[in-house]
XYZ file of C-alpha atoms in Angstrom:
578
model
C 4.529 -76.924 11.211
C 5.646 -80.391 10.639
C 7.044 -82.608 13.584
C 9.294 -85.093 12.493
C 8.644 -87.840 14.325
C 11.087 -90.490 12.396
C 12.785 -90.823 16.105
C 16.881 -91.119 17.103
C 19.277 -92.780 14.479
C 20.953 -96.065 15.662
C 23.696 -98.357 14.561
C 22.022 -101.794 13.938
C 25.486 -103.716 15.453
C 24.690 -102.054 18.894
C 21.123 -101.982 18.572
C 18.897 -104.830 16.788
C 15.990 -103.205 14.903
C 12.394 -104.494 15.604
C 8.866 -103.354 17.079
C 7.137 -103.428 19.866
C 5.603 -107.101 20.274
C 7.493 -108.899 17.261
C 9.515 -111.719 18.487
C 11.825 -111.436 15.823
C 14.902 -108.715 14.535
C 16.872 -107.659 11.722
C 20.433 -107.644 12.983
C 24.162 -108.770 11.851
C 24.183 -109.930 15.876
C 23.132 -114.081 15.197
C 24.627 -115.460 18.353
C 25.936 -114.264 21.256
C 29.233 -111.841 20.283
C 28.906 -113.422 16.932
C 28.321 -110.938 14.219
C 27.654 -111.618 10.429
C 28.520 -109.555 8.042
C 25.205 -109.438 6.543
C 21.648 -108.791 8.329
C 19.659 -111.195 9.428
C 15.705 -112.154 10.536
C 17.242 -113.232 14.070
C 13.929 -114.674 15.617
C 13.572 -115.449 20.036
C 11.078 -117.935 19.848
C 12.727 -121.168 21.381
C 15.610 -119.351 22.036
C 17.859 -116.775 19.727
C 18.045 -118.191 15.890
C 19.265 -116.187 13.416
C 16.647 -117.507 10.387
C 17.561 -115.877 7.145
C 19.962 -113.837 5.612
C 19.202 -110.465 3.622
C 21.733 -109.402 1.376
C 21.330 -106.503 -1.118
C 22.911 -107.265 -4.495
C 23.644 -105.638 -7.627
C 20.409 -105.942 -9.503
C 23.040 -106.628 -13.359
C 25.088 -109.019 -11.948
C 23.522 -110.375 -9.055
C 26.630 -110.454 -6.460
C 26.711 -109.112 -2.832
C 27.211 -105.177 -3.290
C 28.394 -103.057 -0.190
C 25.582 -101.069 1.247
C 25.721 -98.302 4.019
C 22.723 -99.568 7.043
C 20.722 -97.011 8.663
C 17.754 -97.424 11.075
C 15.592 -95.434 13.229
C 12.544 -96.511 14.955
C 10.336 -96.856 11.799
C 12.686 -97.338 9.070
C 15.646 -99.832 8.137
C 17.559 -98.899 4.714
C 20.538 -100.673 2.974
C 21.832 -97.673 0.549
C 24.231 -98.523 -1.987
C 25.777 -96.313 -5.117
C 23.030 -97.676 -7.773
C 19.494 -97.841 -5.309
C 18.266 -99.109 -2.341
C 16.102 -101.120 0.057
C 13.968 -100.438 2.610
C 12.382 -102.480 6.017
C 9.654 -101.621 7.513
C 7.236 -103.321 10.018
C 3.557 -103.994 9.135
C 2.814 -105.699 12.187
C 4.618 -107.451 14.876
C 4.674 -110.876 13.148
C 5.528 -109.210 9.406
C 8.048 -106.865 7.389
C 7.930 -105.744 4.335
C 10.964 -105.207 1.936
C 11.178 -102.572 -0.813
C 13.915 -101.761 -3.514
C 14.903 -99.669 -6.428
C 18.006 -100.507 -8.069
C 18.826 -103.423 -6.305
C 18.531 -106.852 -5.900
C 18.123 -108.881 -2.745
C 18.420 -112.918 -1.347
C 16.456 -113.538 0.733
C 17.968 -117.265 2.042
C 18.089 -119.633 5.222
C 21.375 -118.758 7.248
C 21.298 -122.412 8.043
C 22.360 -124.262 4.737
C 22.405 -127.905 6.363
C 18.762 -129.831 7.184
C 18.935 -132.838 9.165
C 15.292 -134.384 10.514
C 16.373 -132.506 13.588
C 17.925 -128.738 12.237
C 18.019 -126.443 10.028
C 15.678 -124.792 7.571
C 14.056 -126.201 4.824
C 12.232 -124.446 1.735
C 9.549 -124.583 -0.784
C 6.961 -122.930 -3.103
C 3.399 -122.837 -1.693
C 1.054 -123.036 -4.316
C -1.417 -122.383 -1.985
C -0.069 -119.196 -1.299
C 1.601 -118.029 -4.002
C 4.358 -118.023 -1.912
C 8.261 -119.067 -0.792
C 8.009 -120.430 2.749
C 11.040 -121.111 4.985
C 10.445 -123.822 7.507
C 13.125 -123.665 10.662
C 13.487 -126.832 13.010
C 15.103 -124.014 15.593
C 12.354 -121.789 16.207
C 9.175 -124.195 15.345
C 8.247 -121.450 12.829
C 7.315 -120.580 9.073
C 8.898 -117.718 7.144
C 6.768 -116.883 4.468
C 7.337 -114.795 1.692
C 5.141 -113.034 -0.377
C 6.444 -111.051 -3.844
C 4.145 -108.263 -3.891
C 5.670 -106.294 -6.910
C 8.949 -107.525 -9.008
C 10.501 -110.428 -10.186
C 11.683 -113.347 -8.560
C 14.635 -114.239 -10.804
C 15.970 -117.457 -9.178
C 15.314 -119.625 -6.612
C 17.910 -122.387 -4.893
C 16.903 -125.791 -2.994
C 13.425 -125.593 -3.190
C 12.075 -129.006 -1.756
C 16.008 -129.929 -0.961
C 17.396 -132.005 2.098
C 21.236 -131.866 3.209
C 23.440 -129.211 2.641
C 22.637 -126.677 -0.176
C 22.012 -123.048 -0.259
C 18.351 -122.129 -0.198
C 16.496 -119.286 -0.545
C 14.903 -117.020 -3.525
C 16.246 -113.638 -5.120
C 13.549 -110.819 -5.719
C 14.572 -107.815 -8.633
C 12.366 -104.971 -10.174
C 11.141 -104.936 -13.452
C 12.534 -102.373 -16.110
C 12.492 -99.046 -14.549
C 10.538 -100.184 -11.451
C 10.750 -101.549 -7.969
C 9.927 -104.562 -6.072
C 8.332 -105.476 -2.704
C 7.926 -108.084 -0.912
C 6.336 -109.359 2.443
C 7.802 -111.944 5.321
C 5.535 -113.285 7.864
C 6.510 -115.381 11.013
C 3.690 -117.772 11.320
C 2.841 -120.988 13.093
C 1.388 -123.652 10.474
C -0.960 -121.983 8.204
C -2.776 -118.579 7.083
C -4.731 -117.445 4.650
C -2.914 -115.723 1.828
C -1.113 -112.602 2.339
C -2.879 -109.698 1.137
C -1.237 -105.886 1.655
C -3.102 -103.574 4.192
C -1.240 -100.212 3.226
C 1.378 -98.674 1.096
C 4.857 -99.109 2.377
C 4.859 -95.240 2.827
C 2.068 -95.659 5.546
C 3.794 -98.471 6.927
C 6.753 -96.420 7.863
C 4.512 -93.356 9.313
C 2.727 -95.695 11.534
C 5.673 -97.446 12.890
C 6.884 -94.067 13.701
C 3.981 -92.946 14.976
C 3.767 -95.583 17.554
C 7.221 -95.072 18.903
C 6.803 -91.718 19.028
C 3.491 -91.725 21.257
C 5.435 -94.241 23.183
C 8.429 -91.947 23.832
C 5.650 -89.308 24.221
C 4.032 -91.527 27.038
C 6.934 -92.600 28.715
C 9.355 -89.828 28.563
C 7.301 -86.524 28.464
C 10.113 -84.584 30.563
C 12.640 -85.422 27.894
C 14.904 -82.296 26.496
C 18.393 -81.272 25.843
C 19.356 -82.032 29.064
C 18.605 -85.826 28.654
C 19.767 -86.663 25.145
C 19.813 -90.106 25.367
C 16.134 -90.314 26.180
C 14.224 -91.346 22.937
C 16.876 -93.963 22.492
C 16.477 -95.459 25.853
C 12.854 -95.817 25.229
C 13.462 -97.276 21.444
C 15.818 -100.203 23.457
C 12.372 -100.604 25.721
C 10.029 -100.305 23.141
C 11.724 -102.570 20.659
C 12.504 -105.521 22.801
C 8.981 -105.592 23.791
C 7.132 -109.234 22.943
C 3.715 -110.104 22.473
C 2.112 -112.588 24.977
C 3.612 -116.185 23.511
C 4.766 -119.483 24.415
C 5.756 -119.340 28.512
C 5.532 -115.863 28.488
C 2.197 -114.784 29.926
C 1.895 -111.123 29.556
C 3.586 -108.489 27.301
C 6.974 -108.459 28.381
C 10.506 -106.452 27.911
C 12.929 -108.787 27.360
C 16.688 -107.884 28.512
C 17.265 -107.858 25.044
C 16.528 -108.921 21.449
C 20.395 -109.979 21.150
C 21.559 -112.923 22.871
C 20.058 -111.649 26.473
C 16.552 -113.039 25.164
C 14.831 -113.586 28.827
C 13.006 -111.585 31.544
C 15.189 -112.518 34.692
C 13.690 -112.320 37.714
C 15.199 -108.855 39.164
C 16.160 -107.425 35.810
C 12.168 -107.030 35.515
C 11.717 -104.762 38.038
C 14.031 -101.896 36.535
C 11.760 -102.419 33.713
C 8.629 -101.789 35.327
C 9.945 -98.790 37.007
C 10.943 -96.780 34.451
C 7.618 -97.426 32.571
C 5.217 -97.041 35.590
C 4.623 -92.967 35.226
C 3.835 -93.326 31.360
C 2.517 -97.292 30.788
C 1.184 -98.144 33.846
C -0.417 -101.359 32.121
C 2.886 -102.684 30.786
C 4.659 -102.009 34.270
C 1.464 -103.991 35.844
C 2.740 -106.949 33.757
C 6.496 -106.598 34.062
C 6.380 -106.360 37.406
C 4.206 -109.663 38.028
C 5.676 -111.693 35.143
C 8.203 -113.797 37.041
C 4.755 -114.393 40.042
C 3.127 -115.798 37.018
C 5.663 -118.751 37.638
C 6.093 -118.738 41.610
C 6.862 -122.440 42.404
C 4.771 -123.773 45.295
C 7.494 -122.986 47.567
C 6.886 -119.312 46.868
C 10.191 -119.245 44.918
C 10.575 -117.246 41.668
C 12.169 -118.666 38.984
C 15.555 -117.625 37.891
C 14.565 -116.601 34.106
C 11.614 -116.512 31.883
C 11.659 -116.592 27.919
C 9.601 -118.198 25.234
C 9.981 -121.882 25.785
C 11.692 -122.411 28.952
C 10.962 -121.130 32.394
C 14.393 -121.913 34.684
C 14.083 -122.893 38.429
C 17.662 -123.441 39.382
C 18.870 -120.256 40.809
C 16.844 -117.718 42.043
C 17.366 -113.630 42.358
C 17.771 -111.297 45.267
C 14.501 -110.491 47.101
C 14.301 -106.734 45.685
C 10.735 -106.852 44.818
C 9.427 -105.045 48.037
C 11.514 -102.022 47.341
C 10.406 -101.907 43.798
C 6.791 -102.253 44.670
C 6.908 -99.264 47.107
C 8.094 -96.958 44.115
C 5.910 -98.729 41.514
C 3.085 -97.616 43.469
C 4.415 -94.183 44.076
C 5.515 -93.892 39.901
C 1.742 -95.195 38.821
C -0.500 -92.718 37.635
C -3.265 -94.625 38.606
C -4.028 -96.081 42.374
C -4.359 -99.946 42.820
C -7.170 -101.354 43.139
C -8.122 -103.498 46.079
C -7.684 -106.666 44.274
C -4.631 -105.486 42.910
C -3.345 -104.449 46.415
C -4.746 -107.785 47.742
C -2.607 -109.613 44.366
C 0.512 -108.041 44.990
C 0.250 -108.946 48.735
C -0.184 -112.593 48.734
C 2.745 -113.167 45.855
C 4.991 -110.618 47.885
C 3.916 -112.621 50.700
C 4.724 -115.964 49.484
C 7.938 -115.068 47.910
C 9.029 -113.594 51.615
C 8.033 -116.407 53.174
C 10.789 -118.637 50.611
C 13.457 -116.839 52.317
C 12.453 -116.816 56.055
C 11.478 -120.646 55.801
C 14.344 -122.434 52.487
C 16.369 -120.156 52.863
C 17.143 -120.048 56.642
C 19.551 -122.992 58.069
C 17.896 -124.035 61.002
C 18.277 -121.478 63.907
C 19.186 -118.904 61.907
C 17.896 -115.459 61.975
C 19.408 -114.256 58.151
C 18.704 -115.941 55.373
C 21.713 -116.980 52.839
C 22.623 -117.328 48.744
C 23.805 -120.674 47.229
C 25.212 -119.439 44.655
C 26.183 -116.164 43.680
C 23.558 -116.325 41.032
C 21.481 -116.043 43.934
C 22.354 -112.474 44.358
C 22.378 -111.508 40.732
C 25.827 -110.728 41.277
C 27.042 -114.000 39.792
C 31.002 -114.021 39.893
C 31.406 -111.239 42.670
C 34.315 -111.543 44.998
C 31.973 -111.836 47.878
C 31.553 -115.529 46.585
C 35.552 -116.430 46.145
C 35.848 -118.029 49.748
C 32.629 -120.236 49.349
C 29.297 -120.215 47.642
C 26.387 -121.056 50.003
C 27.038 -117.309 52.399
C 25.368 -115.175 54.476
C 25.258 -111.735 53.355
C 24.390 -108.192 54.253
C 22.744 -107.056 51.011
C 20.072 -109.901 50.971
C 19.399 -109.060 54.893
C 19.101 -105.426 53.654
C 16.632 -106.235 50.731
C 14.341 -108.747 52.743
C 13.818 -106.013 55.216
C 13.021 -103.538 53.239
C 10.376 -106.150 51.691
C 9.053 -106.958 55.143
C 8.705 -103.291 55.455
C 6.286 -103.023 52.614
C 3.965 -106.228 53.654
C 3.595 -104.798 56.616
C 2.216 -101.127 54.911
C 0.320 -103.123 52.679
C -1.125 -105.169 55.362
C -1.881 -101.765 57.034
C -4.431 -101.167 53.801
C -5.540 -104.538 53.749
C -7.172 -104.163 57.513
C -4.502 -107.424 58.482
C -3.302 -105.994 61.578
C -1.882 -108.983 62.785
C 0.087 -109.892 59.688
C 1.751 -106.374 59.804
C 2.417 -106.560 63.661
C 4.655 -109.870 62.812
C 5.776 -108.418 59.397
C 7.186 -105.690 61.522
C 8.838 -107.416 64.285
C 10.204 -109.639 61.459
C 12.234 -106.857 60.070
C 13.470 -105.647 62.878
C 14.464 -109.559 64.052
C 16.460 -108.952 60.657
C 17.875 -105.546 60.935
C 19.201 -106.473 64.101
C 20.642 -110.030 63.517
C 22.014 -108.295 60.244
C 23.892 -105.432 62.326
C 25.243 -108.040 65.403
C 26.363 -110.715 63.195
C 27.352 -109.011 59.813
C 28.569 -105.619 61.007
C 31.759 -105.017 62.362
C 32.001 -101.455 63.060
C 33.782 -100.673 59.962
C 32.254 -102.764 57.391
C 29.547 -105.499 56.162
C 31.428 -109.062 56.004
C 29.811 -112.070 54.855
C 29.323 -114.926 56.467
C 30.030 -119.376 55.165
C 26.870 -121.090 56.730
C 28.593 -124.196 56.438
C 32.234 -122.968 58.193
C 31.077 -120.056 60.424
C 33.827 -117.714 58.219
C 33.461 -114.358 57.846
C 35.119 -112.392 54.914
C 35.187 -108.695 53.805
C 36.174 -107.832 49.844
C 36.768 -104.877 47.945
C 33.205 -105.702 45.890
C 30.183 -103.104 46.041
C 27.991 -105.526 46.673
C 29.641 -105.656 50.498
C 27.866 -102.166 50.502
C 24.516 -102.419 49.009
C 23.018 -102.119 52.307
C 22.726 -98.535 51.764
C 19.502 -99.630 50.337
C 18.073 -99.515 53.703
C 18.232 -96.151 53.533
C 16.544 -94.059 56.647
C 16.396 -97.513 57.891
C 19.893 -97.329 58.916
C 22.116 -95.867 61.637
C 23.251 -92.694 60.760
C 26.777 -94.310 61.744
C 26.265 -97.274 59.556
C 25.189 -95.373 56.612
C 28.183 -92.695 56.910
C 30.513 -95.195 56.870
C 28.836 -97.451 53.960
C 28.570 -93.787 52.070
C 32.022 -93.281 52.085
C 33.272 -96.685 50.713
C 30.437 -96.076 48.071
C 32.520 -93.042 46.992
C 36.030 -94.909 47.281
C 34.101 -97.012 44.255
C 33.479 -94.253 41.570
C 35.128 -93.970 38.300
C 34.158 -91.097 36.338
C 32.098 -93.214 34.448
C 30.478 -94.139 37.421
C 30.368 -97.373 40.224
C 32.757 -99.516 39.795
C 31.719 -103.126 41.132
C 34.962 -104.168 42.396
C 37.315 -101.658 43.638
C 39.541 -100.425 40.593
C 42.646 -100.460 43.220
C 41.963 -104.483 43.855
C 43.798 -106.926 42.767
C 40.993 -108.981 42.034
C 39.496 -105.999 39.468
C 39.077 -106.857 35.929
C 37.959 -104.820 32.855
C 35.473 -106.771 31.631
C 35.010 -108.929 34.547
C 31.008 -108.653 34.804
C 30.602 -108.452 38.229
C 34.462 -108.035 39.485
C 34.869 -104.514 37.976
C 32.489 -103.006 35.488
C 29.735 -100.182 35.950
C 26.153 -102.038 36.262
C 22.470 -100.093 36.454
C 20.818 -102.041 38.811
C 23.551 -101.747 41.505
C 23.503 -97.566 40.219
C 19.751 -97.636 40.948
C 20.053 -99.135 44.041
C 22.975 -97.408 45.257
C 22.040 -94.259 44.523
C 18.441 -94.316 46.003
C 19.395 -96.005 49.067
C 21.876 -92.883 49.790
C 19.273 -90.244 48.799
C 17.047 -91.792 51.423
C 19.534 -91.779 53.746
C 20.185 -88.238 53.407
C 23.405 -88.488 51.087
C 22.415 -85.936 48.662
C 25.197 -84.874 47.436
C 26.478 -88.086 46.327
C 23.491 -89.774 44.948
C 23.576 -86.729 42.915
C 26.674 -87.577 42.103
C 26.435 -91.073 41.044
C 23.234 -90.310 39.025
C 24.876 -87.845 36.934
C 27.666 -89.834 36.122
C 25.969 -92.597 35.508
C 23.723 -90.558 32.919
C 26.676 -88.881 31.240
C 27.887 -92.702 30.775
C 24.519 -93.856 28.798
C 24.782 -90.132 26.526
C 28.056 -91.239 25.733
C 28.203 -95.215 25.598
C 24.838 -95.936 24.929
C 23.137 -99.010 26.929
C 26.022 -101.748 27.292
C 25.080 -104.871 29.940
C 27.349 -103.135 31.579
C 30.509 -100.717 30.786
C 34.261 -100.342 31.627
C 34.940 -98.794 35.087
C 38.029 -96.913 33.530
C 37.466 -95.958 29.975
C 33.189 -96.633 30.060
C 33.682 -98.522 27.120
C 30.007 -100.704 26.536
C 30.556 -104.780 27.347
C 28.446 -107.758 26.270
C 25.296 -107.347 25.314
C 24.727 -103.618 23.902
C 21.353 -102.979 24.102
C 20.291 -104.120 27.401
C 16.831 -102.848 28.603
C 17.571 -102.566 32.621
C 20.380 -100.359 31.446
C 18.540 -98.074 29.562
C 15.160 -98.087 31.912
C 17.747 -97.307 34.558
C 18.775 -93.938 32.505
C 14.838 -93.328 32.441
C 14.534 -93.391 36.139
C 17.542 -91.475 37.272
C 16.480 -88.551 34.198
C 13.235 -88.151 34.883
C 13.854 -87.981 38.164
C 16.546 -85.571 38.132
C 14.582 -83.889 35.821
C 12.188 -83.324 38.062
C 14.120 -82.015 40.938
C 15.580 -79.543 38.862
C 12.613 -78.004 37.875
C 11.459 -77.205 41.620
C-alpha cells in the first residue's frame, strides 16, 4: 500500500508557501496586510521584500489569465482552463517552475531603480541566464530556462522606471521549465540535479518525516496537526546574516523575526521530536545577551534590536524543555544554560530594580510582551505581578540547576531570592482579592480588567491555595468559547482586534493553562486547552483571534500559535491515552 505523503492542503493568502531553511516565499502577502493579486518571490533577508512577480498567462496571447492556486507542503500549482504551472523547491535557496499550456512573467515587483532601490535586470552571458539584482534584499535572482522558450524580455540593462522581467512559453506541443536561485554575487552555472517529479517527492518527503518526528501522536482527534507543523517547518531559516543557528521565525509574512519570548513556544513544541532545533531556538536570543545580561528585544537577518526587552519566561521554559527532550543534557550543556539563565536573572535583580526595591519593574509594556495592555494605561515604567511571578519561577530553576552543578551556595541564595520575591510580590502587589500593579515613579497602584493582572497563576504549586483559587476564578470570568480573552469582553476598554486589549493569544493560553494544572485546577486547564484547540481546527494559526467570533487577526500564520496547538495536543493526547 501506498502512503500519500503530499501533506494538508493550504490557502497560500493565510499561509506563505516555502521550505524548511529558504529565506524566501511564494505568496500574494508583499507587505504587511498588503496583498497582491498575483504571487510573489517575497524574500526576509534584510527585512520582508516582495522581489518578483509570477503571473501565469495565456501562452496565444500572452495576457494575465485567471488561475485557481493550490499548495501543500511539496507542491505549488496555478491551474487554469488551457494548462498549468507548477513550484516546487530544489533546495532552500532555489525553485523550479514548470508549465504546460501556459505562459508565465517572471518580472521585478519593483519597476523603479534609483542607485539606492529597486531591482535591476540583465542577461548573463556567463550563465546563460536572466539575473534580477534587488537593492532591498542585497541579493541576485537568477534564472535559468531549462526547457522552453523565452519569448520576450523587458528592461534588460535599464535604469528608472520600466517594467522588467522575461516571459518563458513551451515549444509546440511541449512544456517549459525553468530554475530561480537566490544567490549572493556569483555561482557557477546552474545545472539540474533531478526531474521536477523527484523534486516534488522529496520536498514531501521531508515534511512528512518532519511531521513524523514532531507529531507522532497525531490522529483524528488533532486535525490541525500536520498543518501546525507545515507553519513550523516552513518558516524555518538556514543559519544567515545575524541569525546564528537554524531558527523559526514568527513568520514568513510580515512577522519576519525570532522575538525574544516568542522563541521559547517554539522550542517547546519541537523538543520531544527535534531536540537539535529546540537546542537552537531556545538559545538563539543568548547568542546576543548584551553585557548587561539583557536579551535583545528581536532577532532577524540584518538587525538585532536592543530597545525593549521581553518578560523573563525562560526559566519556566527551560524546566519543560528539559523534561520534553528525548535526550539528557550534557554537563556542558547544563553548565551553558546556567550561566546565560544566570546572567539574564541577574539583569532584572540588578537594571531592573529601583534602588531599594525588592520587585523588579517593565518600562514599557513591550517589556512584558503584552505591548498595549490596559495594565500600562495609567503609566508605563510599573511594577507588576506577572514579571514577579516569572522571575521566581526562573530563580526556582537556577537554583535546581545549581543543585546538578555541585554550586550549593549559588542555589542556597537562588532560593532565598525567590522567596525574597514571592513574598515582596504577595505584601506589596496582592490585595486579598486581586494582583494590582504598581507606578515606580508615583507609588500608584491600579487593578484592570486585563489577563495579564492574572498570569501569576504561572506560579503554580508555588502559590497559596487562596491566591490561586481566587486568580482561577477571574481566569474563568475571561473565557470566550473560543477561548481567553485578554481583556475582559464586559470592559469598556475591550476591543475586537485590539492585540493585547481583547483578542485570544497562545502564549498567555500556554501559560495560563499550565500554571492552573500545576496548581491543581484540572478541570479548567482542561478547559482552556480544549477550547483553545477547537479554535486552531477551526481558524487556523492567526497572531491572535477574535475573543467573540475567533475570527484569525494580523499575521495568519504565526509559528508560537501553531507550536502552542502542538503542546497543548500532544499533551492532551497523552493524558487521554492513560
Amino acid at each position: 500500500m501506498t502512503v500519500d505523503r503530499s501533506g494538508p492542503a493550504f490557502s497560500v493568502h493565510d499561509i506563505p508557501f516555502s521550505s524548511h531553511g529558504s529565506w524566501f516565499d511564494i505568496s500574494p502577502v508583499v507587505a504587511e496586510k498588503t496583498y497582491a493579486d498575483d504571487l510573489h518571490l517575497v524574500s526576509h533577508q534584510n527585512g520582508m521584500h516582495a522581489v518578483l512577480r509570477l503571473v501565469p498567462l495565456d501562452a496565444a496571447t500572452g495576457e494575465r489569465i485567471e488561475t485557481r492556486v493550490e499548495a501543500t507542503p511539496g507542491l505549488l500549482s496555478w491551474t487554469g482552463t488551457a494548462g498549468r504551472v507548477d513550484l516546487a523547491y530544489e533546495s532552500p535557496d532555489t525553485v523550479r517552475l514548470r508549465g504546460a499550456g501556459l505562459a508565465l512573467s517572471v518580472s521585478a515587483a519593483a519597476s523603479t531603480l534609483t542607485p539606492f532601490s529597486g531591482t535591476y535586470f540583465f542577461d548573463d552571458p556567463a550563465a546563460r541566464a536572466h539575473v534580477f539584482t534587488s537593492y532591498e534584499t542585497g541579493r541576485r535572482y537568477r534564472v535559468t530556462v531549462l526547457a522552453g522558450t523565452v519569448t520576450g524580455t523587458d528592461g534588460s540593462q535599464a535604469l528608472g522606471s520600466v517594467d522588467r522581467g522575461l516571459t518563458v512559453a513551451a515549444d509546440a506541443d511541449g512544456f517549459w521549465e525553468i530554475a530561480v536561485e537566490e544567490m549572493d554575487t556569483a555561482r557557477a552555472p546552474y545545472v539540474s540535479t533531478a526531474v521536477f517529479a523527484k523534486l516534488v517527492e522529496e520536498a514531501r518527503n521531508s515534511f512528512a518525516d518532519f511531521v513524523d518526528a514532531v507529531a507522532p501522536w497525531r490522529s483524528a482527534a488533532t486535525p490541525a496537526a500536520e498543518l501546525a507543523a507545515y507553519v513550523v517547518w516552513s518558516a524555518t531559516v538556514r543559519p544567515a546574516g545575524l541569525v546564528t543557528r537554524p531558527a523559526v521565525l514568527m513568520s514568513k509574512h510580515w512577522m519576519d523575526k525570532v522575538w525574544s519570548w516568542d522563541h521559547c513556544f517554539n522550542a517547546l513544541a519541537l523538543a520531544p521530536g527535534s531536540p537539535e532545533l529546540a537546542w537552537d531556538q531556545f538559545h538563539l536570543p543568548f547568542d546576543h545577551q548584551d553585557e548587561t545580561g539583557a536579551l535583545p528585544d528581536s532577532v532577524t537577518h540584518s538587525e538585532v534590536l536592543h530597545n525593549f526587552v521581553k518578560p523573563p519566561i525562560h526559566g519556566w521554559t527551560f524546566g519543560h524543555l528539559r523534561r520534553l527532550l528525548t535526550t539528557p543534557l550534557g554537563q556542558a550543556e547544563l553548565t551553558e544554560a546556567y550561566d546565560r539563565l544566570t546572567r539574564w536573572t541577574d539583569f532584572w535583580l540588578a537594571a531592573r530594580r529601583a534602588p531599594g526595591a525588592a520587585l523588579p519593574h517593565y518600562q514599557h509594556g513591550n517589556d512584558s510582551g503584552w505591548d498595549n495592555a490596559t495594565t500600562f494605561d495609567p503609566e508605563r515604567v510599573v511594577v507588576t505581578a506577572d514579571l514577579a511571578a516569572f522571575l521566581i519561577l526562573q530563580l526556582h530553576q537556577l537554583a535546581d540547576l545549581a543543585d546538578e552543578l555541585r554550586r550549593p551556595d549559588d542555589a542556597l541564595r537562588w532560593r532565598r531570592t525567590a522567596a525574597e520575591t514571592q513574598a515582596a510580590m504577595l505584601d506589596q502587589l496582592w490585595t486579598g482579592d486581586r494582583f494590582v500593579a504598581r507606578g515606580v515613579g508615583s507609588g500608584d497602584t491600579w487593578s484592570t480588567s486585563s489577563l495579564l493582572d492574572l498570569m501569576p497563576i504561572a506560579l503554580g504549586e508555588h502559590l497559596p491555595d487562596d491566591v490561586s483559587n481566587v486568580l482561577a476564578a477571574r481566569i474563568e470570568a475571561h473565557l470566550t468559547p473560543y477561548g481567553l480573552a485578554t481583556e475582559l469582553p464586559t470592559s469598556p476598554h475591550y476591543l475586537s482586534d485590539g492585540y493585547w486589549r481583547g483578542p485570544i493569544w497562545a502564549p498567555a493560553t500556554v501559560l495560563v493553562e499550565d500554571g492552573l494544572r500545576r496548581a491543581g485546577h484540572r478541570r479548567l486547564a482542561d478547559d482552556v486547552s480544549a477550547r483553545f484547540r477547537a479554535l486552531c481546527e477551526t481558524h487556523g494559526f492567526a497572531e491572535n483571534f477574535d475573543a467573540l467570533t475567533g475570527t484569525g487577526l494580523r499575521d495568519r500564520a504565526y509559528t508560537w500559535t501553531a507550536a502552542s496547538y502542538l503542546l497543548l495536543a500532544e499533551a492532551h493526547t497523552h493524558r487521554a491515552g492513560h
